[in-house]
Amino acid sequence: MGDTTKLIRDVGRLFLSPPHLAGSEIDYLRNAVESNWIAPLGPHVDAFEQELSLATGAPHAVALSSGTAALHLALVALGIGRGDEVACSSLTFAASANAIVYSGARPFFVDCDDSWLIDPALLDEAIHERRRQGARARAVVAVDLYGRCCDYEAIQQVCARHEVALIQDAAESLGATYRGAPAGSQAPLAALSFNGNKIITTSGGGALVGADEGQVEHARKLATQAREPAPHYEHREIGFNYRLSNLLASVGRAQLATLPERVEARRHINARYRELLGDAPGVDFMPTATDGDSNCWLTCLTIDPALFGCDREAVRLALEEEDIESRPVWKPMHLQPVFAGAPAFGGRVSEALFERGLCLPSGSGMADADLDRVVATFLAAGAS
């Protein structure tokens, strides 16, 4: 009864990035159920993987239980393990770094530049310094933040110079582009997420996409408990239970078919926020890309309290009073207690963004009236 009451109270709440159903999900689900393909794997999984390859430009794809699983498998497939170190964007969600720990490797964190994305020059210095100190730096997890791709041309050059592997964390950037190419094709392996708050969702799910068939197929094998091709259960390496179910893949197919419309809606929301809040004193938006197009998964900005009249937290609480969900930008990994003691390079840029940054409701189903409600509450907080 308590849960039901909560659902009733939440009907009017404006969420940060709720699922946006296409309307055809029930047809895909019905097909999966009526065909009796409800267990992991099945024709919808196969079709979803093919459609993800088309959407990302990556020739190979394996559908998985989460984006975190995709990152973990990418590292394992590349041979990253105990004794290795992996550079990671500091301004990111914990999953980017957690997957490094799952593999047995150790993360070290690199600050962002003014783009809010990992700083390629600082990354170069960090890998060099870790190597100079005797650490075995072997890979980079570059995180596409809030829908915008990293500067992969510069990052690829750094990785080539140091002979380290590059993994693209594209959990937030599906539908974005970098230099004309769709997000997910900028590194040999890229992780996607279809969590409930992403631009498309399978409720819970993810995928690993890549250009190297051998690496992706190895990940596919690892995701099914690393079973060998034998009539009995034969295992020569440790595997994982990471595959996506056919039911969830059917939902993903319906969602993926609407990806262009979802991206267009979020870009419209971002543009309208910029129009209505762009002249507010002390308000600055995440910079727009000059080397591609963001999918505008979340619209994020910073607030200078000396100019605006109140700080980020006061605005967040004002929005919450009106039943509007917002949240601070990611707390940098080098500030997280669980990673205390991990090497970190830079930090001031991401620390300042965390102190002043706010993510606004950006769901693709938002109406202009919803957005106007956010803006009015936001501006009233600064004026009070």
CSV table of C-alpha atoms in Angstrom, one decimal:
chain,number,residue,atom,x,y,z
A,1,MET,CA,0.0,0.0,0.0
A,2,GLY,CA,2.9,2.3,0.8
A,3,ASP,CA,4.5,1.8,-2.6
A,4,THR,CA,1.1,2.5,-4.3
A,5,THR,CA,0.7,5.7,-2.4
A,6,LYS,CA,4.2,6.8,-3.4
A,7,LEU,CA,3.4,6.2,-7.1
A,8,ILE,CA,0.3,8.3,-6.8
A,9,ARG,CA,2.2,11.1,-5.2
A,10,ASP,CA,4.9,11.0,-8.0
A,11,VAL,CA,2.4,11.4,-10.9
A,12,GLY,CA,3.1,15.1,-11.0
A,13,ARG,CA,6.8,15.0,-10.5
A,14,LEU,CA,9.1,16.2,-13.2
A,15,PHE,CA,12.0,13.7,-13.4
A,16,LEU,CA,15.5,14.4,-14.6
A,17,SER,CA,15.5,11.9,-17.5
A,18,PRO,CA,12.6,9.3,-17.3
A,19,PRO,CA,12.0,6.6,-19.9
A,20,HIS,CA,10.1,7.7,-23.0
A,21,LEU,CA,8.2,4.9,-24.5
A,22,ALA,CA,7.7,4.7,-28.3
A,23,GLY,CA,4.4,3.0,-28.1
A,24,SER,CA,5.5,-0.1,-30.1
A,25,GLU,CA,7.3,-1.8,-27.2
A,26,ILE,CA,4.2,-3.9,-26.4
A,27,ASP,CA,4.1,-5.3,-29.9
A,28,TYR,CA,7.7,-6.3,-29.8
A,29,LEU,CA,7.2,-7.8,-26.3
A,30,ARG,CA,4.1,-9.7,-27.4
A,31,ASN,CA,6.1,-11.1,-30.3
A,32,ALA,CA,8.8,-12.3,-27.9
A,33,VAL,CA,6.3,-13.9,-25.5
A,34,GLU,CA,4.2,-15.5,-28.2
A,35,SER,CA,7.3,-17.0,-29.8
A,36,ASN,CA,8.4,-18.4,-26.4
A,37,TRP,CA,11.8,-16.6,-26.6
A,38,ILE,CA,11.7,-15.2,-23.1
A,39,ALA,CA,15.0,-16.6,-21.9
A,40,PRO,CA,18.4,-14.9,-22.5
A,41,LEU,CA,19.3,-14.7,-26.1
A,42,GLY,CA,16.9,-15.1,-29.1
A,43,PRO,CA,16.0,-13.4,-32.3
A,44,HIS,CA,15.4,-10.0,-30.8
A,45,VAL,CA,18.9,-10.0,-29.3
A,46,ASP,CA,20.4,-10.9,-32.7
A,47,ALA,CA,18.4,-8.2,-34.5
A,48,PHE,CA,19.1,-5.6,-31.8
A,49,GLU,CA,22.8,-6.2,-32.2
A,50,GLN,CA,22.6,-5.7,-35.9
A,51,GLU,CA,20.6,-2.5,-35.5
A,52,LEU,CA,23.2,-1.2,-32.9
A,53,SER,CA,25.9,-1.8,-35.4
A,54,LEU,CA,24.1,0.3,-37.9
A,55,ALA,CA,23.4,3.1,-35.4
A,56,THR,CA,27.0,3.3,-34.2
A,57,GLY,CA,28.9,2.5,-37.3
A,58,ALA,CA,30.7,-0.2,-35.4
A,59,PRO,CA,30.7,-3.5,-37.4
A,60,HIS,CA,30.2,-5.8,-34.4
A,61,ALA,CA,28.0,-5.6,-31.3
A,62,VAL,CA,27.1,-7.8,-28.3
A,63,ALA,CA,24.0,-6.9,-26.2
A,64,LEU,CA,24.7,-7.1,-22.5
A,65,SER,CA,23.0,-6.7,-19.1
A,66,SER,CA,24.5,-3.2,-18.5
A,67,GLY,CA,26.9,-0.6,-19.7
A,68,THR,CA,29.1,-1.5,-16.7
A,69,ALA,CA,29.3,-5.1,-18.0
A,70,ALA,CA,30.3,-3.7,-21.4
A,71,LEU,CA,33.2,-1.7,-19.8
A,72,HIS,CA,34.3,-4.7,-17.8
A,73,LEU,CA,34.3,-7.1,-20.7
A,74,ALA,CA,36.2,-4.5,-22.9
A,75,LEU,CA,39.0,-4.5,-20.3
A,76,VAL,CA,39.1,-8.3,-19.9
A,77,ALA,CA,39.0,-8.8,-23.7
A,78,LEU,CA,42.0,-6.5,-24.0
A,79,GLY,CA,43.9,-8.5,-21.5
A,80,ILE,CA,43.8,-5.8,-18.8
A,81,GLY,CA,44.2,-7.3,-15.3
A,82,ARG,CA,46.1,-7.5,-12.1
A,83,GLY,CA,49.2,-5.3,-12.0
A,84,ASP,CA,47.9,-3.0,-14.8
A,85,GLU,CA,46.8,0.6,-14.5
A,86,VAL,CA,44.1,2.3,-16.5
A,87,ALA,CA,43.6,6.1,-17.0
A,88,CYS,CA,40.0,7.2,-16.5
A,89,SER,CA,38.2,10.5,-16.8
A,90,SER,CA,37.7,11.9,-13.3
A,91,LEU,CA,34.4,13.7,-14.1
A,92,THR,CA,32.2,10.7,-14.6
A,93,PHE,CA,29.8,8.2,-13.0
A,94,ALA,CA,31.4,5.6,-10.8
A,95,ALA,CA,30.7,2.7,-13.2
A,96,SER,CA,33.5,4.0,-15.5
A,97,ALA,CA,36.1,3.4,-12.7
A,98,ASN,CA,34.4,0.5,-11.0
A,99,ALA,CA,34.8,-1.7,-14.1
A,100,ILE,CA,38.6,-1.1,-14.0
A,101,VAL,CA,38.6,-2.4,-10.4
A,102,TYR,CA,36.5,-5.4,-11.5
A,103,SER,CA,39.2,-6.4,-14.0
A,104,GLY,CA,41.8,-6.4,-11.2
A,105,ALA,CA,43.5,-3.3,-12.6
A,106,ARG,CA,44.0,0.0,-10.7
A,107,PRO,CA,42.5,3.3,-12.0
A,108,PHE,CA,44.3,6.7,-12.1
A,109,PHE,CA,42.2,9.8,-12.8
A,110,VAL,CA,42.7,12.6,-15.2
A,111,ASP,CA,40.9,16.0,-15.0
A,112,CYS,CA,38.9,17.6,-17.7
A,113,ASP,CA,39.5,20.8,-19.6
A,114,ASP,CA,37.1,23.6,-20.4
A,115,SER,CA,35.1,21.2,-22.6
A,116,TRP,CA,34.2,19.3,-19.4
A,117,LEU,CA,35.8,16.2,-21.1
A,118,ILE,CA,39.1,14.5,-20.4
A,119,ASP,CA,42.0,16.8,-21.1
A,120,PRO,CA,44.2,15.1,-23.8
A,121,ALA,CA,47.3,17.1,-22.9
A,122,LEU,CA,47.0,16.2,-19.3
A,123,LEU,CA,46.3,12.6,-20.2
A,124,ASP,CA,49.6,12.5,-22.1
A,125,GLU,CA,51.4,13.9,-19.0
A,126,ALA,CA,49.6,11.5,-16.7
A,127,ILE,CA,50.5,8.3,-18.7
A,128,HIS,CA,54.1,9.5,-19.0
A,129,GLU,CA,54.4,10.2,-15.3
A,130,ARG,CA,52.8,6.9,-14.2
A,131,ARG,CA,55.2,5.0,-16.6
A,132,ARG,CA,58.1,7.1,-15.1
A,133,GLN,CA,57.1,5.9,-11.7
A,134,GLY,CA,57.2,2.3,-12.8
A,135,ALA,CA,53.4,1.7,-13.1
A,136,ARG,CA,52.1,-0.4,-16.0
A,137,ALA,CA,49.6,2.0,-17.6
A,138,ARG,CA,47.9,-0.1,-20.4
A,139,ALA,CA,44.6,1.5,-21.3
A,140,VAL,CA,42.4,4.7,-21.2
A,141,VAL,CA,38.7,4.8,-20.5
A,142,ALA,CA,37.6,8.1,-22.2
A,143,VAL,CA,34.1,9.1,-21.1
A,144,ASP,CA,31.6,10.9,-23.4
A,145,LEU,CA,29.9,13.3,-20.9
A,146,TYR,CA,26.2,14.3,-20.9
A,147,GLY,CA,25.9,13.4,-24.6
A,148,ARG,CA,29.1,15.0,-26.0
A,149,CYS,CA,32.0,13.0,-27.4
A,150,CYS,CA,35.6,13.5,-26.3
A,151,ASP,CA,38.3,14.9,-28.5
A,152,TYR,CA,39.1,11.5,-29.9
A,153,GLU,CA,41.6,12.7,-32.6
A,154,ALA,CA,43.8,14.0,-29.8
A,155,ILE,CA,43.2,11.1,-27.5
A,156,GLN,CA,44.0,8.5,-30.2
A,157,GLN,CA,47.3,10.3,-30.8
A,158,VAL,CA,48.1,10.1,-27.1
A,159,CYS,CA,47.2,6.4,-26.9
A,160,ALA,CA,49.3,5.6,-30.0
A,161,ARG,CA,52.3,7.5,-28.6
A,162,HIS,CA,52.2,5.5,-25.4
A,163,GLU,CA,51.0,2.2,-27.0
A,164,VAL,CA,48.0,1.9,-24.7
A,165,ALA,CA,44.5,0.7,-25.6
A,166,LEU,CA,41.5,3.1,-25.9
A,167,ILE,CA,38.0,2.2,-24.6
A,168,GLN,CA,35.2,4.6,-25.3
A,169,ASP,CA,32.6,5.0,-22.6
A,170,ALA,CA,29.7,6.1,-24.8
A,171,ALA,CA,27.0,5.3,-22.2
A,172,GLU,CA,25.7,8.9,-22.4
A,173,SER,CA,26.4,9.7,-26.1
A,174,LEU,CA,24.4,7.3,-28.3
A,175,GLY,CA,23.0,9.4,-31.1
A,176,ALA,CA,25.7,12.0,-30.9
A,177,THR,CA,28.4,12.5,-33.6
A,178,TYR,CA,32.1,13.2,-33.7
A,179,ARG,CA,33.6,14.6,-36.9
A,180,GLY,CA,30.6,13.2,-38.8
A,181,ALA,CA,30.8,9.7,-37.4
A,182,PRO,CA,28.2,8.3,-34.9
A,183,ALA,CA,29.2,8.0,-31.3
A,184,GLY,CA,30.5,4.5,-30.5
A,185,SER,CA,32.9,4.2,-33.5
A,186,GLN,CA,35.7,6.4,-32.1
A,187,ALA,CA,37.6,3.6,-30.3
A,188,PRO,CA,38.3,-0.1,-31.0
A,189,LEU,CA,35.8,-0.9,-28.3
A,190,ALA,CA,32.9,1.2,-27.0
A,191,ALA,CA,30.4,0.7,-24.2
A,192,LEU,CA,26.8,1.7,-24.5
A,193,SER,CA,24.1,1.9,-21.8
A,194,PHE,CA,20.4,1.4,-22.0
A,195,ASN,CA,19.6,2.1,-18.3
A,196,GLY,CA,16.2,3.6,-17.5
A,197,ASN,CA,17.5,7.2,-17.6
A,198,LYS,CA,19.4,7.0,-20.9
A,199,ILE,CA,18.3,8.4,-24.3
A,200,ILE,CA,16.9,5.0,-25.1
A,201,THR,CA,16.3,2.2,-22.6
A,202,THR,CA,15.8,-1.5,-22.3
A,203,SER,CA,14.9,-1.0,-18.6
A,204,GLY,CA,18.4,-2.3,-17.7
A,205,GLY,CA,20.9,-3.2,-20.4
A,206,GLY,CA,23.9,-2.2,-22.4
A,207,ALA,CA,26.1,-3.3,-25.3
A,208,LEU,CA,29.7,-3.5,-26.3
A,209,VAL,CA,30.4,-2.5,-29.9
A,210,GLY,CA,33.7,-2.5,-31.8
A,211,ALA,CA,35.6,-2.9,-35.0
A,212,ASP,CA,37.7,-5.9,-34.1
A,213,GLU,CA,35.6,-9.1,-34.6
A,214,GLY,CA,37.9,-11.2,-32.5
A,215,GLN,CA,37.7,-8.9,-29.5
A,216,VAL,CA,33.9,-8.6,-29.6
A,217,GLU,CA,33.5,-12.3,-30.1
A,218,HIS,CA,35.7,-13.0,-27.1
A,219,ALA,CA,33.6,-10.6,-25.1
A,220,ARG,CA,30.5,-12.5,-26.3
A,221,LYS,CA,32.0,-15.7,-25.1
A,222,LEU,CA,33.0,-14.3,-21.7
A,223,ALA,CA,29.4,-12.9,-21.3
A,224,THR,CA,28.0,-16.4,-21.5
A,225,GLN,CA,30.1,-17.9,-18.7
A,226,ALA,CA,33.0,-18.4,-21.2
A,227,ARG,CA,31.5,-21.7,-22.3
A,228,GLU,CA,33.6,-23.6,-24.9
A,229,PRO,CA,31.9,-25.1,-28.0
A,230,ALA,CA,31.3,-28.5,-26.7
A,231,PRO,CA,28.2,-30.7,-26.1
A,232,HIS,CA,28.9,-30.5,-22.3
A,233,TYR,CA,29.8,-27.5,-20.2
A,234,GLU,CA,33.5,-26.9,-20.7
A,235,HIS,CA,35.3,-23.8,-19.4
A,236,ARG,CA,38.9,-22.7,-19.9
A,237,GLU,CA,38.6,-19.2,-18.6
A,238,ILE,CA,36.5,-17.3,-16.1
A,239,GLY,CA,33.3,-16.0,-17.6
A,240,PHE,CA,30.3,-13.9,-16.5
A,241,ASN,CA,26.5,-13.9,-16.8
A,242,TYR,CA,26.2,-10.6,-18.7
A,243,ARG,CA,24.0,-11.3,-21.7
A,244,LEU,CA,20.8,-9.3,-22.4
A,245,SER,CA,17.5,-11.1,-22.4
A,246,ASN,CA,15.4,-11.5,-25.5
A,247,LEU,CA,12.5,-9.7,-23.7
A,248,LEU,CA,14.6,-6.6,-23.0
A,249,ALA,CA,16.1,-6.6,-26.4
A,250,SER,CA,12.6,-6.4,-27.9
A,251,VAL,CA,12.1,-3.2,-25.9
A,252,GLY,CA,15.4,-1.9,-27.1
A,253,ARG,CA,14.5,-2.5,-30.7
A,254,ALA,CA,11.4,-0.4,-30.4
A,255,GLN,CA,13.3,2.3,-28.6
A,256,LEU,CA,16.2,2.3,-31.0
A,257,ALA,CA,13.9,2.9,-33.9
A,258,THR,CA,12.9,6.3,-32.4
A,259,LEU,CA,16.5,7.4,-31.6
A,260,PRO,CA,16.6,10.3,-34.1
A,261,GLU,CA,13.4,11.7,-32.7
A,262,ARG,CA,14.7,11.3,-29.1
A,263,VAL,CA,17.9,13.2,-30.0
A,264,GLU,CA,16.0,15.9,-31.8
A,265,ALA,CA,13.7,16.4,-28.8
A,266,ARG,CA,16.6,16.7,-26.4
A,267,ARG,CA,18.4,19.1,-28.6
A,268,HIS,CA,15.2,21.2,-28.7
A,269,ILE,CA,15.1,21.2,-24.9
A,270,ASN,CA,18.7,22.2,-24.6
A,271,ALA,CA,18.3,25.0,-27.1
A,272,ARG,CA,15.2,26.3,-25.3
A,273,TYR,CA,17.0,26.3,-21.9
A,274,ARG,CA,19.9,28.3,-23.5
A,275,GLU,CA,17.4,30.7,-24.9
A,276,LEU,CA,15.5,31.3,-21.6
A,277,LEU,CA,18.4,31.1,-19.2
A,278,GLY,CA,21.4,32.2,-21.3
A,279,ASP,CA,21.2,35.8,-20.3
A,280,ALA,CA,20.8,35.1,-16.6
A,281,PRO,CA,23.8,36.5,-14.7
A,282,GLY,CA,26.3,33.9,-13.5
A,283,VAL,CA,24.7,31.1,-15.6
A,284,ASP,CA,27.0,29.2,-18.0
A,285,PHE,CA,26.1,26.1,-20.0
A,286,MET,CA,28.3,23.2,-20.8
A,287,PRO,CA,30.1,24.2,-23.9
A,288,THR,CA,28.7,23.0,-27.2
A,289,ALA,CA,30.9,20.8,-29.4
A,290,THR,CA,32.8,22.2,-32.3
A,291,ASP,CA,33.9,18.8,-33.6
A,292,GLY,CA,30.5,17.1,-33.7
A,293,ASP,CA,27.0,17.2,-32.3
A,294,SER,CA,25.9,16.3,-28.8
A,295,ASN,CA,22.8,14.2,-28.3
A,296,CYS,CA,22.0,16.6,-25.4
A,297,TRP,CA,21.2,13.7,-23.1
A,298,LEU,CA,21.2,16.1,-20.1
A,299,THR,CA,21.3,19.9,-20.2
A,300,CYS,CA,23.9,21.0,-17.7
A,301,LEU,CA,25.1,24.4,-16.5
A,302,THR,CA,27.1,26.1,-13.8
A,303,ILE,CA,25.9,28.8,-11.4
A,304,ASP,CA,28.1,31.6,-10.0
A,305,PRO,CA,26.4,32.5,-6.7
A,306,ALA,CA,28.1,35.9,-6.6
A,307,LEU,CA,26.4,36.9,-9.8
A,308,PHE,CA,23.2,34.9,-9.8
A,309,GLY,CA,22.1,35.6,-6.2
A,310,CYS,CA,22.3,32.0,-4.8
A,311,ASP,CA,24.3,28.9,-5.3
A,312,ARG,CA,23.7,25.6,-7.1
A,313,GLU,CA,22.4,23.9,-4.1
A,314,ALA,CA,19.8,26.6,-3.3
A,315,VAL,CA,18.5,26.3,-6.9
A,316,ARG,CA,18.4,22.5,-6.6
A,317,LEU,CA,16.4,22.7,-3.4
A,318,ALA,CA,14.0,25.3,-4.9
A,319,LEU,CA,13.3,23.0,-7.8
A,320,GLU,CA,12.8,20.1,-5.4
A,321,GLU,CA,10.2,22.2,-3.5
A,322,GLU,CA,8.3,22.3,-6.7
A,323,ASP,CA,8.6,18.5,-7.3
A,324,ILE,CA,11.2,19.0,-10.0
A,325,GLU,CA,14.2,16.7,-10.0
A,326,SER,CA,17.6,18.1,-10.7
A,327,ARG,CA,21.0,17.0,-9.5
A,328,PRO,CA,24.6,18.2,-9.2
A,329,VAL,CA,27.0,17.2,-12.0
A,330,TRP,CA,29.1,14.1,-11.4
A,331,LYS,CA,31.2,14.2,-8.3
A,332,PRO,CA,34.8,13.6,-9.6
A,333,MET,CA,36.2,10.2,-9.0
A,334,HIS,CA,39.3,11.5,-7.3
A,335,LEU,CA,37.1,13.0,-4.6
A,336,GLN,CA,35.2,9.8,-4.0
A,337,PRO,CA,36.0,8.1,-0.7
A,338,VAL,CA,36.2,4.7,-2.4
A,339,PHE,CA,39.0,5.9,-4.6
A,340,ALA,CA,40.9,7.8,-1.9
A,341,GLY,CA,44.6,7.3,-2.5
A,342,ALA,CA,44.3,6.6,-6.3
A,343,PRO,CA,46.7,8.7,-8.4
A,344,ALA,CA,45.0,11.8,-9.8
A,345,PHE,CA,46.2,14.4,-12.3
A,346,GLY,CA,44.7,17.9,-12.1
A,347,GLY,CA,41.3,18.2,-10.5
A,348,ARG,CA,40.6,21.8,-10.1
A,349,VAL,CA,38.4,22.0,-13.2
A,350,SER,CA,36.2,19.1,-12.3
A,351,GLU,CA,36.0,20.2,-8.7
A,352,ALA,CA,34.8,23.6,-9.7
A,353,LEU,CA,32.2,22.0,-12.0
A,354,PHE,CA,31.0,19.8,-9.2
A,355,GLU,CA,30.7,22.7,-6.8
A,356,ARG,CA,28.7,24.9,-9.3
A,357,GLY,CA,27.2,22.4,-11.8
A,358,LEU,CA,23.6,21.4,-12.1
A,359,CYS,CA,21.8,19.0,-14.4
A,360,LEU,CA,18.3,20.1,-15.4
A,361,PRO,CA,15.3,17.9,-16.4
A,362,SER,CA,15.9,16.9,-20.0
A,363,GLY,CA,13.6,13.9,-20.8
A,364,SER,CA,12.6,13.7,-24.4
A,365,GLY,CA,9.0,13.6,-23.4
A,366,MET,CA,9.1,17.0,-21.8
A,367,ALA,CA,6.5,19.6,-23.0
A,368,ASP,CA,7.5,23.2,-23.3
A,369,ALA,CA,5.2,24.0,-20.4
A,370,ASP,CA,7.3,21.6,-18.2
A,371,LEU,CA,10.4,23.4,-19.3
A,372,ASP,CA,8.9,26.8,-18.6
A,373,ARG,CA,8.0,25.6,-15.1
A,374,VAL,CA,11.7,24.6,-14.5
A,375,VAL,CA,12.9,28.0,-15.8
A,376,ALA,CA,10.5,30.0,-13.7
A,377,THR,CA,11.5,28.2,-10.6
A,378,PHE,CA,15.2,28.5,-11.4
A,379,LEU,CA,15.0,32.3,-12.0
A,380,ALA,CA,12.8,32.8,-8.9
A,381,ALA,CA,15.5,31.1,-6.8
A,382,GLY,CA,18.1,33.7,-7.9
A,383,ALA,CA,15.7,36.6,-7.4
A,384,SER,CA,14.7,35.6,-3.8
